[in-house]
Amino acid sequence: MRAEYIGVGDLARLGDFASFDWLESDLESEWHRPPPYDAHAEAALAEFALGLDALIVCHGSPRITGSLLSMTPRLRLVGELEGDRLARRIDVAACSARGVVAVDTTQGSSYPVSEWALALMMIGLRDAGALYRRIINHEDVPSGDTRPDLPFYRRGELEGKTVSMLGCGHIGRRLIEYLRPFKTPILVHDPYIPIETADAIGFELVGWEAAFALADVVVCLLPLTPATRHRIGWAELDLIRPDCVFVNVSRGAVVDSDALIERCREGDISVCLDVFDPDTIPIDSEIRDLPNVFISPHIAGNTRASRTRFFELMVDEIDRLRKGYEPRFQLSDRTLANRAGDPPPPRG
């Protein structure tokens, strides 16, 4: 785990301004539930953390609870290295009550995911998946074809297309930066976004249905929560206009797979998926055979650089704390509500 997540250069950078130590912990951990309580492991971690200013936890660590924090009064920052997507490895309320900053670096993978989202948008607009299927099937595909009835000819360029984002966290905001050279109007549906953010970053907030109906490209960036499971069904997919593109780089279960297959059968939109439900896609799933569907096997966030970026960003956070700056990636009420699928706090 250490070799996978921690780059030698970042470790040296941390050593330039801080002393550090390691504690190995191998509690049973799962992605979507808190680690089981283990009094011995908690006591060992509390003893280890006594006298520390910052504590970084990862897969296999005990949960950071109020009782543990009460035994480590010097702590100023607790960081989740792996990306505590459902905020379960850290008791954020307990941290807040004790003035301890809780951060995570989930956004470490936002770089490659947003890059791949941009690539899928272009693949969809140019109908590249369907063309590639025909080429590898040894069909006659004329070069330089400009017949006006061809999907890639009609859809054309990304330049100036209206792009809609369902959710606008770290991936969405980075994708907006990548889209700026293309001069694309950007629509966002995200009830957890403060209204001031739209003006600061440069997009329009829209309602749920409008996000599907008004765009040339719809990009799903929703986290999977109890509230978003199968949130996108036939009613939403039917709002996508002919010759538009639907991209999903978030989680497959956000979309009702049966409804998605039914919508794809109509053949008038292009669908580009990095994720599907179930994940991995069954060998006999119809989604594999539909010519207007391009699929990648959940690879958007999987790069060598993204694995070590979690720790790289965490070192940045500790350095900010040392300098008296506010850490950038604090777990807020809005963040926690979004990840839990709870209603968002009122917009200020």
GROMACS .gro file of C-alpha atoms in nm:
model
  348
    1MET     CA    1   0.000   0.000   0.000
    2ARG     CA    2   0.282   0.240   0.090
    3ALA     CA    3   0.467   0.187  -0.238
    4GLU     CA    4   0.145   0.224  -0.437
    5TYR     CA    5   0.033   0.553  -0.286
    6ILE     CA    6   0.348   0.735  -0.178
    7GLY     CA    7   0.595   0.886  -0.421
    8VAL     CA    8   0.957   0.910  -0.310
    9GLY     CA    9   0.975   1.277  -0.405
   10ASP     CA   10   0.667   1.367  -0.204
   11LEU     CA   11   0.798   1.180   0.099
   12ALA     CA   12   1.123   1.376   0.073
   13ARG     CA   13   0.924   1.699   0.041
   14LEU     CA   14   0.734   1.617   0.360
   15GLY     CA   15   1.064   1.546   0.533
   16ASP     CA   16   1.187   1.895   0.443
   17PHE     CA   17   0.947   2.055   0.691
   18ALA     CA   18   0.819   1.777   0.919
   19SER     CA   19   0.929   1.464   1.099
   20PHE     CA   20   0.709   1.161   1.044
   21ASP     CA   21   0.660   0.798   1.137
   22TRP     CA   22   0.451   0.500   1.025
   23LEU     CA   23   0.203   0.271   1.194
   24GLU     CA   24   0.089  -0.034   1.002
   25SER     CA   25  -0.275  -0.133   1.044
   26ASP     CA   26  -0.459  -0.408   0.863
   27LEU     CA   27  -0.817  -0.391   0.984
   28GLU     CA   28  -1.073  -0.531   0.745
   29SER     CA   29  -1.189  -0.240   0.529
   30GLU     CA   30  -1.448  -0.197   0.258
   31TRP     CA   31  -1.509   0.096   0.028
   32HIS     CA   32  -1.861   0.179   0.136
   33ARG     CA   33  -1.881   0.118   0.509
   34PRO     CA   34  -1.677   0.222   0.812
   35PRO     CA   35  -1.409  -0.012   0.945
   36PRO     CA   36  -1.523  -0.233   1.233
   37TYR     CA   37  -1.453  -0.104   1.582
   38ASP     CA   38  -1.142  -0.258   1.734
   39ALA     CA   39  -1.049  -0.130   2.081
   40HIS     CA   40  -0.693  -0.264   2.059
   41ALA     CA   41  -0.633  -0.100   1.719
   42GLU     CA   42  -0.782   0.229   1.839
   43ALA     CA   43  -0.562   0.228   2.150
   44ALA     CA   44  -0.254   0.154   1.940
   45LEU     CA   45  -0.337   0.439   1.703
   46ALA     CA   46  -0.406   0.679   1.992
   47GLU     CA   47  -0.070   0.595   2.148
   48PHE     CA   48   0.101   0.642   1.812
   49ALA     CA   49  -0.072   0.977   1.747
   50LEU     CA   50  -0.001   1.124   2.089
   51GLY     CA   51   0.210   1.434   2.032
   52LEU     CA   52   0.139   1.452   1.657
   53ASP     CA   53   0.014   1.765   1.481
   54ALA     CA   54  -0.126   1.577   1.181
   55LEU     CA   55  -0.243   1.222   1.120
   56ILE     CA   56  -0.297   1.063   0.778
   57VAL     CA   57  -0.507   0.747   0.756
   58CYS     CA   58  -0.575   0.505   0.474
   59HIS     CA   59  -0.724   0.164   0.393
   60GLY     CA   60  -0.700  -0.064   0.698
   61SER     CA   61  -0.693   0.215   0.956
   62PRO     CA   62  -0.926   0.231   1.257
   63ARG     CA   63  -1.195   0.496   1.238
   64ILE     CA   64  -1.102   0.838   1.373
   65THR     CA   65  -1.360   0.880   1.650
   66GLY     CA   66  -1.428   1.134   1.920
   67SER     CA   67  -1.280   0.903   2.181
   68LEU     CA   68  -0.957   0.870   1.983
   69LEU     CA   69  -0.938   1.247   1.935
   70SER     CA   70  -0.982   1.299   2.308
   71MET     CA   71  -0.665   1.096   2.361
   72THR     CA   72  -0.464   1.302   2.108
   73PRO     CA   73  -0.518   1.666   2.212
   74ARG     CA   74  -0.234   1.805   2.000
   75LEU     CA   75  -0.381   1.695   1.666
   76ARG     CA   76  -0.467   1.981   1.431
   77LEU     CA   77  -0.537   1.790   1.108
   78VAL     CA   78  -0.667   1.446   1.020
   79GLY     CA   79  -0.638   1.346   0.656
   80GLU     CA   80  -0.792   1.056   0.466
   81LEU     CA   81  -0.536   0.960   0.204
   82GLU     CA   82  -0.743   0.715   0.005
   83GLY     CA   83  -1.043   0.939  -0.052
   84ASP     CA   84  -1.309   0.897   0.217
   85ARG     CA   85  -1.591   0.919  -0.035
   86LEU     CA   86  -1.864   0.856   0.218
   87ALA     CA   87  -1.680   1.025   0.508
   88ARG     CA   88  -1.690   0.713   0.723
   89ARG     CA   89  -1.328   0.664   0.822
   90ILE     CA   90  -1.324   1.005   0.992
   91ASP     CA   91  -1.588   1.131   1.235
   92VAL     CA   92  -1.600   1.481   1.089
   93ALA     CA   93  -1.843   1.613   1.350
   94ALA     CA   94  -1.609   1.500   1.628
   95CYS     CA   95  -1.319   1.671   1.452
   96SER     CA   96  -1.516   1.995   1.418
   97ALA     CA   97  -1.614   1.986   1.785
   98ARG     CA   98  -1.246   1.971   1.881
   99GLY     CA   99  -1.118   2.221   1.626
  100VAL     CA  100  -0.941   1.953   1.423
  101VAL     CA  101  -0.940   2.006   1.047
  102ALA     CA  102  -1.063   1.699   0.853
  103VAL     CA  103  -0.952   1.674   0.492
  104ASP     CA  104  -0.942   1.413   0.220
  105THR     CA  105  -0.778   1.394  -0.119
  106THR     CA  106  -1.047   1.219  -0.321
  107GLN     CA  107  -0.978   1.470  -0.596
  108GLY     CA  108  -0.642   1.306  -0.662
  109SER     CA  109  -0.810   1.107  -0.939
  110SER     CA  110  -1.006   1.404  -1.076
  111TYR     CA  111  -0.723   1.485  -1.316
  112PRO     CA  112  -0.736   1.168  -1.530
  113VAL     CA  113  -1.115   1.129  -1.491
  114SER     CA  114  -1.181   1.477  -1.628
  115GLU     CA  115  -0.932   1.416  -1.910
  116TRP     CA  116  -1.110   1.096  -2.005
  117ALA     CA  117  -1.450   1.266  -1.984
  118LEU     CA  118  -1.325   1.521  -2.237
  119ALA     CA  119  -1.199   1.241  -2.462
  120LEU     CA  120  -1.531   1.056  -2.442
  121MET     CA  121  -1.718   1.372  -2.538
  122MET     CA  122  -1.513   1.394  -2.857
  123ILE     CA  123  -1.543   1.023  -2.927
  124GLY     CA  124  -1.921   1.055  -2.899
  125LEU     CA  125  -1.949   1.363  -3.118
  126ARG     CA  126  -1.740   1.200  -3.391
  127ASP     CA  127  -1.919   0.865  -3.361
  128ALA     CA  128  -1.572   0.713  -3.331
  129GLY     CA  129  -1.689   0.402  -3.147
  130ALA     CA  130  -1.929   0.301  -3.424
  131LEU     CA  131  -1.671   0.373  -3.693
  132TYR     CA  132  -1.408   0.167  -3.512
  133ARG     CA  133  -1.648  -0.128  -3.481
  134ARG     CA  134  -1.704  -0.119  -3.857
  135ILE     CA  135  -1.333  -0.097  -3.933
  136ILE     CA  136  -1.231  -0.392  -3.712
  137ASN     CA  137  -1.524  -0.591  -3.858
  138HIS     CA  138  -1.360  -0.543  -4.200
  139GLU     CA  139  -1.648  -0.336  -4.335
  140ASP     CA  140  -1.596  -0.088  -4.614
  141VAL     CA  141  -1.557   0.251  -4.443
  142PRO     CA  142  -1.473   0.523  -4.698
  143SER     CA  143  -1.202   0.769  -4.598
  144GLY     CA  144  -1.292   1.137  -4.574
  145ASP     CA  145  -1.666   1.071  -4.600
  146THR     CA  146  -1.872   1.394  -4.592
  147ARG     CA  147  -2.224   1.265  -4.651
  148PRO     CA  148  -2.459   1.494  -4.453
  149ASP     CA  149  -2.656   1.202  -4.309
  150LEU     CA  150  -2.357   1.065  -4.117
  151PRO     CA  151  -2.377   1.119  -3.739
  152PHE     CA  152  -2.018   1.238  -3.701
  153TYR     CA  153  -2.067   1.489  -3.982
  154ARG     CA  154  -2.387   1.630  -3.832
  155ARG     CA  155  -2.261   1.647  -3.474
  156GLY     CA  156  -1.932   1.796  -3.577
  157GLU     CA  157  -1.699   1.972  -3.341
  158LEU     CA  158  -1.695   2.027  -2.968
  159GLU     CA  159  -1.636   2.397  -3.031
  160GLY     CA  160  -1.941   2.593  -2.916
  161LYS     CA  161  -2.146   2.291  -2.810
  162THR     CA  162  -2.360   2.327  -2.497
  163VAL     CA  163  -2.226   2.092  -2.229
  164SER     CA  164  -2.434   1.989  -1.929
  165MET     CA  165  -2.282   1.845  -1.613
  166LEU     CA  166  -2.476   1.643  -1.360
  167GLY     CA  167  -2.275   1.723  -1.049
  168CYS     CA  168  -1.984   1.964  -1.034
  169GLY     CA  169  -1.729   1.861  -0.776
  170HIS     CA  170  -1.355   1.839  -0.834
  171ILE     CA  171  -1.394   1.645  -1.160
  172GLY     CA  172  -1.652   1.886  -1.297
  173ARG     CA  173  -1.452   2.195  -1.210
  174ARG     CA  174  -1.140   2.054  -1.369
  175LEU     CA  175  -1.339   1.955  -1.677
  176ILE     CA  176  -1.466   2.313  -1.703
  177GLU     CA  177  -1.104   2.429  -1.718
  178TYR     CA  178  -1.031   2.179  -1.996
  179LEU     CA  179  -1.337   2.299  -2.189
  180ARG     CA  180  -1.250   2.670  -2.187
  181PRO     CA  181  -1.056   2.665  -2.517
  182PHE     CA  182  -1.363   2.515  -2.687
  183LYS     CA  183  -1.589   2.807  -2.586
  184THR     CA  184  -1.865   2.573  -2.473
  185PRO     CA  185  -2.161   2.714  -2.279
  186ILE     CA  186  -2.177   2.506  -1.961
  187LEU     CA  187  -2.488   2.408  -1.768
  188VAL     CA  188  -2.468   2.248  -1.424
  189HIS     CA  189  -2.722   2.069  -1.211
  190ASP     CA  190  -2.585   2.039  -0.859
  191PRO     CA  191  -2.796   2.142  -0.559
  192TYR     CA  192  -2.488   2.121  -0.335
  193ILE     CA  193  -2.304   2.399  -0.518
  194PRO     CA  194  -2.320   2.744  -0.355
  195ILE     CA  195  -2.487   2.981  -0.599
  196GLU     CA  196  -2.186   3.215  -0.592
  197THR     CA  197  -1.972   2.939  -0.742
  198ALA     CA  198  -2.158   2.955  -1.074
  199ASP     CA  199  -2.053   3.314  -1.129
  200ALA     CA  200  -1.700   3.261  -0.997
  201ILE     CA  201  -1.626   2.960  -1.220
  202GLY     CA  202  -1.846   3.052  -1.514
  203PHE     CA  203  -2.148   2.828  -1.567
  204GLU     CA  204  -2.528   2.838  -1.544
  205LEU     CA  205  -2.715   2.644  -1.278
  206VAL     CA  206  -3.016   2.461  -1.421
  207GLY     CA  207  -3.289   2.226  -1.304
  208TRP     CA  208  -3.274   1.849  -1.332
  209GLU     CA  209  -3.479   1.810  -1.651
  210ALA     CA  210  -3.319   2.110  -1.820
  211ALA     CA  211  -2.977   1.952  -1.772
  212PHE     CA  212  -3.082   1.672  -2.010
  213ALA     CA  213  -3.304   1.866  -2.249
  214LEU     CA  214  -3.091   2.172  -2.325
  215ALA     CA  215  -2.747   2.025  -2.391
  216ASP     CA  216  -2.558   1.882  -2.685
  217VAL     CA  217  -2.343   1.678  -2.447
  218VAL     CA  218  -2.460   1.550  -2.106
  219VAL     CA  219  -2.184   1.437  -1.868
  220CYS     CA  220  -2.276   1.236  -1.557
  221LEU     CA  221  -2.049   1.316  -1.262
  222LEU     CA  222  -2.288   1.224  -0.981
  223PRO     CA  223  -2.152   1.035  -0.681
  224LEU     CA  224  -2.328   0.709  -0.602
  225THR     CA  225  -2.536   0.756  -0.287
  226PRO     CA  226  -2.869   0.615  -0.168
  227ALA     CA  227  -3.033   0.919  -0.329
  228THR     CA  228  -2.863   0.884  -0.669
  229ARG     CA  229  -2.890   0.508  -0.729
  230HIS     CA  230  -3.081   0.473  -1.059
  231ARG     CA  231  -3.146   0.848  -1.044
  232ILE     CA  232  -3.117   0.860  -1.422
  233GLY     CA  233  -3.391   0.653  -1.581
  234TRP     CA  234  -3.598   0.648  -1.896
  235ALA     CA  235  -3.768   0.981  -1.820
  236GLU     CA  236  -3.431   1.158  -1.812
  237LEU     CA  237  -3.270   0.972  -2.101
  238ASP     CA  238  -3.572   1.040  -2.320
  239LEU     CA  239  -3.512   1.413  -2.275
  240ILE     CA  240  -3.175   1.388  -2.450
  241ARG     CA  241  -3.223   1.524  -2.801
  242PRO     CA  242  -3.129   1.330  -3.115
  243ASP     CA  243  -2.765   1.368  -3.222
  244CYS     CA  244  -2.658   1.447  -2.866
  245VAL     CA  245  -2.402   1.264  -2.654
  246PHE     CA  246  -2.436   1.108  -2.308
  247VAL     CA  247  -2.117   1.040  -2.111
  248ASN     CA  248  -2.086   0.862  -1.775
  249VAL     CA  249  -1.756   0.864  -1.586
  250SER     CA  250  -1.901   0.851  -1.233
  251ARG     CA  251  -2.067   0.526  -1.122
  252GLY     CA  252  -2.267   0.283  -1.330
  253ALA     CA  253  -2.548   0.239  -1.078
  254VAL     CA  254  -2.640   0.608  -1.100
  255VAL     CA  255  -2.807   0.510  -1.429
  256ASP     CA  256  -3.082   0.251  -1.471
  257SER     CA  257  -2.906   0.010  -1.708
  258ASP     CA  258  -3.225  -0.131  -1.859
  259ALA     CA  259  -3.348   0.219  -1.939
  260LEU     CA  260  -3.010   0.311  -2.084
  261ILE     CA  261  -3.007   0.007  -2.313
  262GLU     CA  262  -3.362   0.084  -2.424
  263ARG     CA  263  -3.267   0.445  -2.505
  264CYS     CA  264  -2.954   0.334  -2.690
  265ARG     CA  265  -3.158   0.097  -2.906
  266GLU     CA  266  -3.323   0.398  -3.068
  267GLY     CA  267  -2.987   0.474  -3.226
  268ASP     CA  268  -3.024   0.852  -3.239
  269ILE     CA  269  -2.777   0.946  -2.963
  270SER     CA  270  -2.418   0.852  -2.890
  271VAL     CA  271  -2.338   0.702  -2.549
  272CYS     CA  272  -1.987   0.682  -2.405
  273LEU     CA  273  -1.942   0.489  -2.082
  274ASP     CA  274  -1.649   0.430  -1.852
  275VAL     CA  275  -1.885   0.272  -1.598
  276PHE     CA  276  -2.193   0.050  -1.611
  277ASP     CA  277  -2.411  -0.145  -1.371
  278PRO     CA  278  -2.303  -0.412  -1.303
  279ASP     CA  279  -1.934  -0.338  -1.306
  280THR     CA  280  -1.776  -0.547  -1.470
  281ILE     CA  281  -2.017  -0.562  -1.766
  282PRO     CA  282  -2.155  -0.914  -1.819
  283ILE     CA  283  -2.026  -1.085  -2.131
  284ASP     CA  284  -2.380  -1.129  -2.265
  285SER     CA  285  -2.500  -0.775  -2.191
  286GLU     CA  286  -2.665  -0.608  -2.489
  287ILE     CA  287  -2.483  -0.284  -2.410
  288ARG     CA  288  -2.166  -0.443  -2.555
  289ASP     CA  289  -2.329  -0.490  -2.896
  290LEU     CA  290  -2.500  -0.157  -2.956
  291PRO     CA  291  -2.314   0.030  -3.232
  292ASN     CA  292  -2.379   0.377  -3.088
  293VAL     CA  293  -2.219   0.285  -2.753
  294PHE     CA  294  -1.849   0.328  -2.674
  295ILE     CA  295  -1.726   0.150  -2.361
  296SER     CA  296  -1.407   0.163  -2.158
  297PRO     CA  297  -1.361  -0.075  -1.862
  298HIS     CA  298  -1.370   0.171  -1.567
  299ILE     CA  299  -1.022   0.305  -1.635
  300ALA     CA  300  -1.082   0.681  -1.617
  301GLY     CA  301  -0.910   0.733  -1.282
  302ASN     CA  302  -0.652   0.457  -1.304
  303THR     CA  303  -0.311   0.603  -1.379
  304ARG     CA  304   0.019   0.569  -1.199
  305ALA     CA  305   0.030   0.945  -1.140
  306SER     CA  306  -0.316   0.953  -0.985
  307ARG     CA  307  -0.226   0.689  -0.726
  308THR     CA  308   0.057   0.895  -0.580
  309ARG     CA  309  -0.128   1.225  -0.624
  310PHE     CA  310  -0.345   1.147  -0.319
  311PHE     CA  311  -0.037   1.171  -0.098
  312GLU     CA  312   0.111   1.459  -0.299
  313LEU     CA  313  -0.200   1.668  -0.231
  314MET     CA  314  -0.201   1.564   0.135
  315VAL     CA  315   0.155   1.689   0.176
  316ASP     CA  316   0.035   2.018   0.026
  317GLU     CA  317  -0.243   2.033   0.286
  318ILE     CA  318  -0.007   1.973   0.578
  319ASP     CA  319   0.227   2.238   0.439
  320ARG     CA  320  -0.060   2.486   0.421
  321LEU     CA  321  -0.149   2.415   0.781
  322ARG     CA  322   0.215   2.466   0.882
  323LYS     CA  323   0.221   2.803   0.709
  324GLY     CA  324  -0.102   2.918   0.871
  325TYR     CA  325  -0.311   2.881   0.554
  326GLU     CA  326  -0.653   2.717   0.538
  327PRO     CA  327  -0.639   2.365   0.391
  328ARG     CA  328  -0.822   2.354   0.057
  329PHE     CA  329  -0.988   2.015   0.079
  330GLN     CA  330  -1.175   2.029   0.407
  331LEU     CA  331  -1.479   1.809   0.456
  332SER     CA  332  -1.774   2.049   0.482
  333ASP     CA  333  -2.144   2.011   0.563
  334ARG     CA  334  -2.222   2.029   0.190
  335THR     CA  335  -1.961   1.765   0.110
  336LEU     CA  336  -2.096   1.527   0.371
  337ALA     CA  337  -2.459   1.582   0.269
  338ASN     CA  338  -2.371   1.514  -0.094
  339ARG     CA  339  -2.183   1.193  -0.018
  340ALA     CA  340  -2.454   1.064   0.211
  341GLY     CA  341  -2.734   1.155  -0.030
  342ASP     CA  342  -2.892   1.389   0.226
  343PRO     CA  343  -3.074   1.708   0.122
  344PRO     CA  344  -2.829   1.993   0.064
  345PRO     CA  345  -2.800   2.281   0.311
  346PRO     CA  346  -2.984   2.596   0.196
  347ARG     CA  347  -2.794   2.804  -0.057
  348GLY     CA  348  -2.662   3.125   0.094
   0.00000   0.00000   0.00000
